[in-house]
Amino acid sequence: GAGVSQSPSNKVTEKGKDVELRCDPISGHTALYWYRQRLGQGLEFLIYFQGNSAPDKSGLPSDRFSAERTGESVSTLTIQRTQQEDSAVYLCASSGGQNTGELFFGEGSRLTVL
Amino acid sequence: QQPVQSPQAVILREGEDAVINCSSSKALYSVHWYRQKHGEAPVFLMILLKGGEQKGHEKISASFNEKKQQSSLYLTASQLSYSGTYFCGTGGEGSQGNLIFGKGTKLSVKP
């Protein structure tokens, strides 16, 4: 596609349920980032994939959070046993290389945990 | 490791200038600037790299002081469309460099 695509755009779930968020980066982009943005707050780094290297998971807030990426394509962010504090917009971004390239952000997945 | 931005918020009249600062406690390899309008995804403005290279839009200017580990974004002759939240992101050296963003600076331009 022309840009970074994320799905679902909106997800409402009950506390304790698992959710899966999907990101389709721009074709050919080797780097992929996940960020969390709570209402009115900044961009909180979660995880970074670069090519076939081991991902940088240093931003994942707890072991309930995990992410995978198949090669240089789709990535999924999974949140297990969701809590109300997980409510946020989850943004995915991709870029053509290392941290010297422009990041292209998706529109985000808005997660609401009731 | 999160860069610190200042000011947190600024209100301008159209035509006025503003400077947004970003500082880091660690050595910087790259500094990225993005603008986010309410309800939208962040949009790229500029990248500054160690060594002086810059990539970005012609109407945006910024500086990168490697020794002081600081960057500043200069907004001149502001327009209403400049309103939004500005984020700086800093990257460390090496191929495994992730990008950590500051908390943002909210800019409001009034007519």
Short mmCIF file of C-alpha atoms in Angstrom, two decimals:
data_model
loop_
_atom_site.label_atom_id
_atom_site.label_comp_id
_atom_site.label_asym_id
_atom_site.label_seq_id
_atom_site.Cartn_x
_atom_site.Cartn_y
_atom_site.Cartn_z
CA GLY A 1 0.00 0.00 0.00
CA ALA A 2 0.91 3.65 -0.21
CA GLY A 3 1.27 4.19 3.51
CA VAL A 4 1.45 2.43 6.84
CA SER A 5 -1.78 0.63 7.52
CA GLN A 6 -3.02 -0.28 11.00
CA SER A 7 -5.98 -2.34 12.10
CA PRO A 8 -8.32 -2.21 13.81
CA SER A 9 -8.65 1.55 13.89
CA ASN A 10 -10.78 1.27 16.99
CA LYS A 11 -11.02 -1.53 19.56
CA VAL A 12 -13.15 -1.66 22.69
CA THR A 13 -12.51 -4.59 24.97
CA GLU A 14 -13.23 -5.74 28.48
CA LYS A 15 -10.61 -5.82 31.17
CA GLY A 16 -8.81 -9.15 31.19
CA LYS A 17 -9.28 -9.93 27.51
CA ASP A 18 -6.40 -10.25 25.03
CA VAL A 19 -6.10 -7.95 22.03
CA GLU A 20 -4.05 -8.07 18.87
CA LEU A 21 -3.14 -5.00 16.86
CA ARG A 22 -1.79 -5.21 13.36
CA CYS A 23 0.60 -3.02 11.39
CA ASP A 24 1.33 -3.21 7.66
CA PRO A 25 4.44 -1.13 6.96
CA ILE A 26 5.37 0.49 3.68
CA SER A 27 6.71 -2.14 1.33
CA GLY A 28 10.50 -2.36 1.50
CA HIS A 29 10.83 -0.60 4.83
CA THR A 30 13.21 -2.52 7.05
CA ALA A 31 12.59 -0.65 10.29
CA LEU A 32 9.32 -0.80 12.20
CA TYR A 33 8.41 0.91 15.47
CA TRP A 34 5.51 0.64 17.90
CA TYR A 35 4.61 3.57 20.14
CA ARG A 36 1.87 4.11 22.69
CA GLN A 37 0.21 7.48 23.10
CA ARG A 38 -2.13 8.04 26.03
CA LEU A 39 -4.66 10.85 25.78
CA GLY A 40 -2.87 14.19 25.61
CA GLN A 41 0.50 12.59 26.23
CA GLY A 42 3.68 12.02 24.25
CA LEU A 43 4.89 9.09 22.19
CA GLU A 44 6.01 6.25 24.43
CA PHE A 45 8.43 3.87 22.71
CA LEU A 46 7.46 0.20 22.93
CA ILE A 47 9.49 -1.90 20.50
CA TYR A 48 11.70 -1.54 17.42
CA PHE A 49 12.38 -4.04 14.64
CA GLN A 50 15.27 -3.59 12.22
CA GLY A 51 15.57 -6.12 9.43
CA ASN A 52 16.46 -9.57 10.70
CA SER A 53 18.18 -8.29 13.84
CA ALA A 54 16.86 -9.08 17.29
CA PRO A 55 14.16 -6.51 18.17
CA ASP A 56 14.72 -3.84 20.79
CA LYS A 57 12.03 -4.64 23.36
CA SER A 58 13.30 -2.23 25.99
CA GLY A 59 10.13 -0.13 25.92
CA LEU A 60 7.58 -2.87 26.55
CA PRO A 61 5.93 -1.94 29.89
CA SER A 62 5.25 -5.46 31.14
CA ASP A 63 5.31 -9.12 30.12
CA ARG A 64 1.67 -8.76 29.07
CA PHE A 65 2.96 -6.96 25.98
CA SER A 66 4.62 -8.74 23.09
CA ALA A 67 5.19 -8.08 19.42
CA GLU A 68 6.23 -10.05 16.41
CA ARG A 69 7.25 -9.25 12.91
CA THR A 70 7.47 -11.63 10.00
CA GLY A 71 10.56 -10.75 8.02
CA GLU A 72 10.19 -7.21 6.79
CA SER A 73 6.43 -7.25 6.57
CA VAL A 74 3.47 -7.28 8.92
CA SER A 75 3.86 -6.81 12.65
CA THR A 76 1.40 -7.66 15.40
CA LEU A 77 1.35 -6.18 18.89
CA THR A 78 -0.38 -8.41 21.43
CA ILE A 79 -1.60 -7.25 24.82
CA GLN A 80 -2.67 -10.04 27.15
CA ARG A 81 -5.05 -9.66 30.08
CA THR A 82 -5.73 -6.02 29.24
CA GLN A 83 -5.99 -3.44 32.01
CA GLN A 84 -7.69 -0.06 31.96
CA GLU A 85 -4.31 1.69 31.93
CA ASP A 86 -3.62 0.05 28.56
CA SER A 87 -6.21 2.36 27.00
CA ALA A 88 -4.35 4.48 24.46
CA VAL A 89 -3.67 4.96 20.79
CA TYR A 90 -1.06 2.52 19.55
CA LEU A 91 0.94 3.97 16.69
CA CYS A 92 3.07 2.04 14.26
CA ALA A 93 5.75 3.64 12.10
CA SER A 94 8.13 2.33 9.47
CA SER A 95 11.22 3.69 7.81
CA GLY A 96 13.57 2.65 5.09
CA GLY A 97 16.58 2.08 7.25
CA GLN A 98 18.18 2.81 10.56
CA ASN A 99 17.29 5.77 12.72
CA THR A 100 18.45 8.18 10.05
CA GLY A 101 15.37 7.96 7.93
CA GLU A 102 11.99 9.61 8.01
CA LEU A 103 9.39 7.70 9.98
CA PHE A 104 6.03 7.19 8.33
CA PHE A 105 3.30 6.77 10.91
CA GLY A 106 0.05 4.91 10.56
CA GLU A 107 -3.22 6.41 11.77
CA GLY A 108 -3.06 4.30 14.92
CA SER A 109 -5.27 1.81 16.70
CA ARG A 110 -7.34 3.33 19.48
CA LEU A 111 -7.75 0.82 22.30
CA THR A 112 -10.32 1.31 25.02
CA VAL A 113 -10.36 -1.12 27.93
CA LEU A 114 -13.57 -1.03 29.95
CA GLN B 1 16.99 8.51 28.20
CA GLN B 2 13.91 10.42 27.11
CA PRO B 3 14.89 13.80 25.65
CA VAL B 4 13.59 16.88 27.44
CA GLN B 5 11.67 19.45 25.46
CA SER B 6 11.06 23.08 26.35
CA PRO B 7 8.84 24.93 26.56
CA GLN B 8 5.95 22.56 27.24
CA ALA B 9 3.53 24.92 25.57
CA VAL B 10 3.62 28.21 23.70
CA ILE B 11 0.98 30.54 22.31
CA LEU B 12 1.81 32.78 19.38
CA ARG B 13 0.10 35.36 17.24
CA GLU B 14 0.31 34.80 13.51
CA GLY B 15 3.61 36.09 12.19
CA GLU B 16 5.51 35.66 15.44
CA ASP B 17 8.55 33.43 15.86
CA ALA B 18 9.17 30.55 18.23
CA VAL B 19 12.00 28.27 19.24
CA ILE B 20 11.49 24.76 20.59
CA ASN B 21 14.37 23.10 22.36
CA CYS B 22 15.30 19.46 22.82
CA SER B 23 18.09 18.20 25.04
CA SER B 24 19.40 14.77 25.84
CA SER B 25 21.53 13.28 28.60
CA LYS B 26 23.19 10.86 26.20
CA ALA B 27 25.32 11.25 23.08
CA LEU B 28 23.18 11.84 20.04
CA TYR B 29 23.53 10.40 16.58
CA SER B 30 20.35 11.80 15.14
CA VAL B 31 17.55 14.16 16.09
CA HIS B 32 14.13 13.94 14.47
CA TRP B 33 11.37 16.55 14.58
CA TYR B 34 7.70 15.72 14.01
CA ARG B 35 4.46 17.67 14.28
CA GLN B 36 1.17 16.12 15.32
CA LYS B 37 -2.18 17.80 14.87
CA HIS B 38 -5.06 16.82 17.10
CA GLY B 39 -6.44 13.41 16.17
CA GLU B 40 -3.86 12.82 13.46
CA ALA B 41 -0.64 10.86 13.10
CA PRO B 42 2.71 12.61 13.57
CA VAL B 43 4.19 14.06 10.39
CA PHE B 44 7.88 14.34 9.59
CA LEU B 45 9.53 17.75 9.65
CA MET B 46 13.27 17.27 9.81
CA ILE B 47 16.18 14.99 10.65
CA LEU B 48 19.54 16.27 11.84
CA LEU B 49 22.48 13.91 11.85
CA LYS B 50 25.77 13.91 13.66
CA GLY B 51 28.27 15.51 11.35
CA GLY B 52 25.94 18.20 10.11
CA GLU B 53 23.72 16.54 7.53
CA GLN B 54 20.11 17.68 7.53
CA LYS B 55 17.07 16.40 5.70
CA GLY B 56 13.74 18.10 5.83
CA HIS B 57 11.29 20.61 4.51
CA GLU B 58 12.64 23.84 3.11
CA LYS B 59 10.54 26.08 5.31
CA ILE B 60 11.70 24.47 8.54
CA SER B 61 15.05 25.19 10.13
CA ALA B 62 16.77 23.57 13.05
CA SER B 63 20.12 23.32 14.72
CA PHE B 64 21.99 20.41 16.28
CA ASN B 65 24.71 21.02 18.86
CA GLU B 66 26.47 17.68 19.23
CA LYS B 67 28.68 18.80 22.13
CA LYS B 68 25.75 20.08 24.17
CA GLN B 69 23.51 17.21 23.01
CA GLN B 70 20.83 19.71 22.09
CA SER B 71 18.68 20.59 19.13
CA SER B 72 16.43 23.56 18.48
CA LEU B 73 13.59 23.94 16.01
CA TYR B 74 13.01 27.44 14.64
CA LEU B 75 9.53 28.46 13.54
CA THR B 76 9.54 31.86 11.88
CA ALA B 77 6.64 33.99 10.72
CA SER B 78 4.24 31.44 12.17
CA GLN B 79 1.02 30.57 10.39
CA LEU B 80 -2.21 29.16 11.77
CA SER B 81 -1.28 25.82 10.18
CA TYR B 82 1.79 25.57 12.43
CA SER B 83 -0.46 24.78 15.40
CA GLY B 84 0.04 21.33 16.84
CA THR B 85 2.29 19.39 19.15
CA TYR B 86 5.96 19.17 18.20
CA PHE B 87 7.98 16.14 19.18
CA CYS B 88 11.71 15.65 19.05
CA GLY B 89 13.04 12.12 18.81
CA THR B 90 16.61 11.14 19.52
CA GLY B 91 18.55 8.20 18.20
CA GLY B 92 21.72 6.63 19.47
CA GLU B 93 24.56 5.42 17.33
CA GLY B 94 24.55 2.06 15.63
CA SER B 95 22.25 -0.04 13.55
CA GLN B 96 20.14 -0.99 16.54
CA GLY B 97 19.27 2.61 17.31
CA ASN B 98 15.67 3.02 18.31
CA LEU B 99 14.04 6.43 18.42
CA ILE B 100 12.89 7.91 21.73
CA PHE B 101 10.58 10.91 21.68
CA GLY B 102 10.22 13.74 24.16
CA LYS B 103 6.90 14.64 25.77
CA GLY B 104 6.15 17.26 23.16
CA THR B 105 5.67 21.02 22.94
CA LYS B 106 2.15 22.24 22.25
CA LEU B 107 2.12 25.23 19.91
CA SER B 108 -1.00 27.31 19.39
CA VAL B 109 -1.00 30.03 16.75
CA LYS B 110 -3.81 32.57 17.08
CA PRO B 111 -5.03 34.96 14.39
#
